[in-house]
Tab-separated table of C-alpha atoms in Angstrom:
chain	number	residue	atom	x	y	z
A	1	UNK	CA	9.883	-1.867	-6.490
A	2	UNK	CA	9.515	1.217	-4.264
A	3	UNK	CA	9.726	1.423	-0.298
A	4	UNK	CA	7.948	4.430	0.474
A	5	UNK	CA	6.803	2.440	3.865
A	6	UNK	CA	5.763	3.297	7.058
A	7	UNK	CA	6.804	0.704	9.883
A	8	UNK	CA	5.102	0.441	13.452
A	9	UNK	CA	4.294	-2.086	15.855
A	10	UNK	CA	2.548	-5.123	14.681
A	11	UNK	CA	-1.314	-4.499	16.535
A	12	UNK	CA	-1.550	-1.255	14.879
A	13	UNK	CA	-3.651	-1.212	11.840
A	14	UNK	CA	-3.345	-0.016	8.381
A	15	UNK	CA	-6.208	3.042	8.300
A	16	UNK	CA	-3.473	4.848	10.305
A	17	UNK	CA	-0.264	4.134	8.488
A	18	UNK	CA	-2.320	5.502	5.476
A	19	UNK	CA	-1.722	8.752	5.089
A	20	UNK	CA	1.868	8.493	6.860
A	21	UNK	CA	2.438	6.000	3.913
A	22	UNK	CA	0.619	8.568	1.482
A	23	UNK	CA	3.444	10.958	2.672
A	24	UNK	CA	6.434	8.721	1.562
A	25	UNK	CA	5.432	8.182	-1.314
A	26	UNK	CA	4.988	10.781	-2.594
A	27	UNK	CA	8.520	12.267	-1.405
A	28	UNK	CA	10.071	9.183	-2.903
A	29	UNK	CA	8.344	10.005	-6.770
A	30	UNK	CA	9.327	13.442	-6.114
A	31	UNK	CA	13.155	12.381	-5.331
A	32	UNK	CA	12.709	9.747	-8.404
A	33	UNK	CA	10.850	12.645	-10.663
A	34	UNK	CA	7.866	10.465	-11.385
A	35	UNK	CA	4.550	12.113	-11.422
A	36	UNK	CA	1.811	10.782	-9.449
A	37	UNK	CA	-1.273	13.122	-10.821
A	38	UNK	CA	-4.421	10.946	-12.357
A	39	UNK	CA	-2.010	7.181	-10.621
A	40	UNK	CA	-4.423	4.672	-9.300
A	41	UNK	CA	-4.059	3.617	-6.181
A	42	UNK	CA	-5.828	0.885	-5.098
A	43	UNK	CA	-7.049	-0.737	-2.022
A	44	UNK	CA	-9.159	-2.996	-0.259
A	45	UNK	CA	-12.715	-2.444	1.311
A	46	UNK	CA	-11.015	-1.685	4.585
A	47	UNK	CA	-9.775	1.661	3.817
A	48	UNK	CA	-13.439	3.031	2.447
A	49	UNK	CA	-13.812	5.899	3.691
A	50	UNK	CA	-14.886	9.177	2.636
A	51	UNK	CA	-11.978	10.687	4.549
A	52	UNK	CA	-9.153	7.896	2.749
A	53	UNK	CA	-10.857	8.680	-0.757
A	54	UNK	CA	-10.744	12.205	-0.371
A	55	UNK	CA	-6.929	12.480	0.828
A	56	UNK	CA	-6.266	10.157	-2.204
A	57	UNK	CA	-8.087	12.623	-4.690
A	58	UNK	CA	-6.025	15.902	-3.060
A	59	UNK	CA	-2.695	13.836	-3.165
A	60	UNK	CA	-3.957	14.386	-7.383
A	61	UNK	CA	-4.405	9.838	-7.534
A	62	UNK	CA	-7.261	8.481	-8.548
A	63	UNK	CA	-8.717	6.086	-5.514
A	64	UNK	CA	-9.941	2.803	-6.451
A	65	UNK	CA	-11.105	1.291	-4.091
A	66	UNK	CA	-13.343	-1.522	-3.500
A	67	UNK	CA	-16.874	-0.546	-1.273
A	68	UNK	CA	-17.010	-2.134	1.750
A	69	UNK	CA	-20.838	-3.018	2.340
A	70	UNK	CA	-20.619	-3.076	5.991
A	71	UNK	CA	-23.773	-5.507	7.016
A	72	UNK	CA	-25.651	-3.234	4.400
A	73	UNK	CA	-29.402	-4.943	3.492
A	74	UNK	CA	-29.632	-2.374	0.363
A	75	UNK	CA	-27.520	0.136	-2.166
A	76	UNK	CA	-26.527	2.712	-0.188
A	77	UNK	CA	-28.481	6.084	-1.919
A	78	UNK	CA	-26.466	8.584	-4.092
A	79	UNK	CA	-24.135	8.574	-6.792
A	80	UNK	CA	-21.971	5.160	-6.923
A	81	UNK	CA	-18.332	5.668	-6.189
A	82	UNK	CA	-15.435	5.004	-9.085
A	83	UNK	CA	-14.319	1.078	-8.809
A	84	UNK	CA	-12.781	0.214	-11.248
A	85	UNK	CA	-12.627	-4.165	-11.844
A	86	UNK	CA	-10.070	-4.467	-14.166
A	87	UNK	CA	-7.035	-1.917	-12.629
A	88	UNK	CA	-8.653	-3.494	-9.297
A	89	UNK	CA	-8.059	-7.176	-10.580
A	90	UNK	CA	-4.033	-6.139	-11.570
A	91	UNK	CA	-3.716	-5.885	-7.724
A	92	UNK	CA	-2.307	-9.892	-7.601
A	93	UNK	CA	0.939	-8.204	-9.072
A	94	UNK	CA	1.221	-5.971	-6.353
A	95	UNK	CA	0.926	-8.228	-3.437
A	96	UNK	CA	3.405	-11.049	-4.974
A	97	UNK	CA	6.511	-8.745	-3.569
A	98	UNK	CA	4.898	-8.927	-0.243
A	99	UNK	CA	5.185	-12.682	-0.297
A	100	UNK	CA	8.548	-12.556	-2.096
A	101	UNK	CA	9.452	-10.395	1.422
A	102	UNK	CA	8.292	-12.955	3.231
A	103	UNK	CA	11.667	-14.863	2.731
A	104	UNK	CA	13.565	-13.239	4.412
A	105	UNK	CA	12.992	-14.715	8.176
A	106	UNK	CA	14.598	-11.264	9.910
A	107	UNK	CA	11.545	-9.304	8.373
A	108	UNK	CA	8.877	-12.114	8.551
A	109	UNK	CA	9.468	-12.783	12.908
A	110	UNK	CA	10.895	-8.954	12.989
A	111	UNK	CA	13.902	-9.991	15.408
A	112	UNK	CA	14.596	-5.795	15.069
A	113	UNK	CA	12.828	-3.598	17.805
A	114	UNK	CA	14.006	-0.454	16.987
A	115	UNK	CA	11.705	0.936	13.476
A	116	UNK	CA	14.579	1.924	11.955
A	117	UNK	CA	16.485	-0.779	11.952
A	118	UNK	CA	13.458	-2.510	10.569
A	119	UNK	CA	12.969	-0.493	7.808
A	120	UNK	CA	16.735	-0.418	6.756
A	121	UNK	CA	15.976	-4.672	6.428
A	122	UNK	CA	12.674	-4.034	3.965
A	123	UNK	CA	14.861	-1.128	2.102
A	124	UNK	CA	17.557	-4.440	1.584
A	125	UNK	CA	14.987	-7.208	1.123
A	126	UNK	CA	13.300	-4.865	-1.757
A	127	UNK	CA	16.668	-4.286	-3.227
A	128	UNK	CA	17.471	-8.098	-4.002
A	129	UNK	CA	14.049	-8.659	-4.877
A	130	UNK	CA	14.630	-5.673	-7.827
A	131	UNK	CA	18.147	-7.249	-8.293
A	132	UNK	CA	16.509	-10.553	-8.901
A	133	UNK	CA	13.991	-9.043	-10.994
A	134	UNK	CA	16.829	-6.815	-12.835
A	135	UNK	CA	19.378	-9.763	-13.773
A	136	UNK	CA	17.218	-12.320	-15.127
A	137	UNK	CA	19.051	-13.633	-17.911
């Protein structure tokens, strides 16, 4: 589990954090030696926008975002956006670590006011989650 998550106050939407998170993900992948070209980025319908899709595509990855109907009565005209339901179903496996993160009360209630300290606590929690996965007997 990699943790290139930008940290922000609770009242900020995830849409604002996507560019920082994508940039941080590319930095971590470069340091670890991972090639992200052709990797799928699974996001929910809240991230469905032309700007987000283009940003992910320009990073060399494939956006797999469920289309947001936006209260439309008919389907949108034009070419259909790429969406693979089978790959999107794997997203549940990605959501489990975030549920495991809630076991760390210091992160759940966010006692830290300084963002760097909170990010450090997240890194420690993810390290413990990774250790649990590697040390299974």
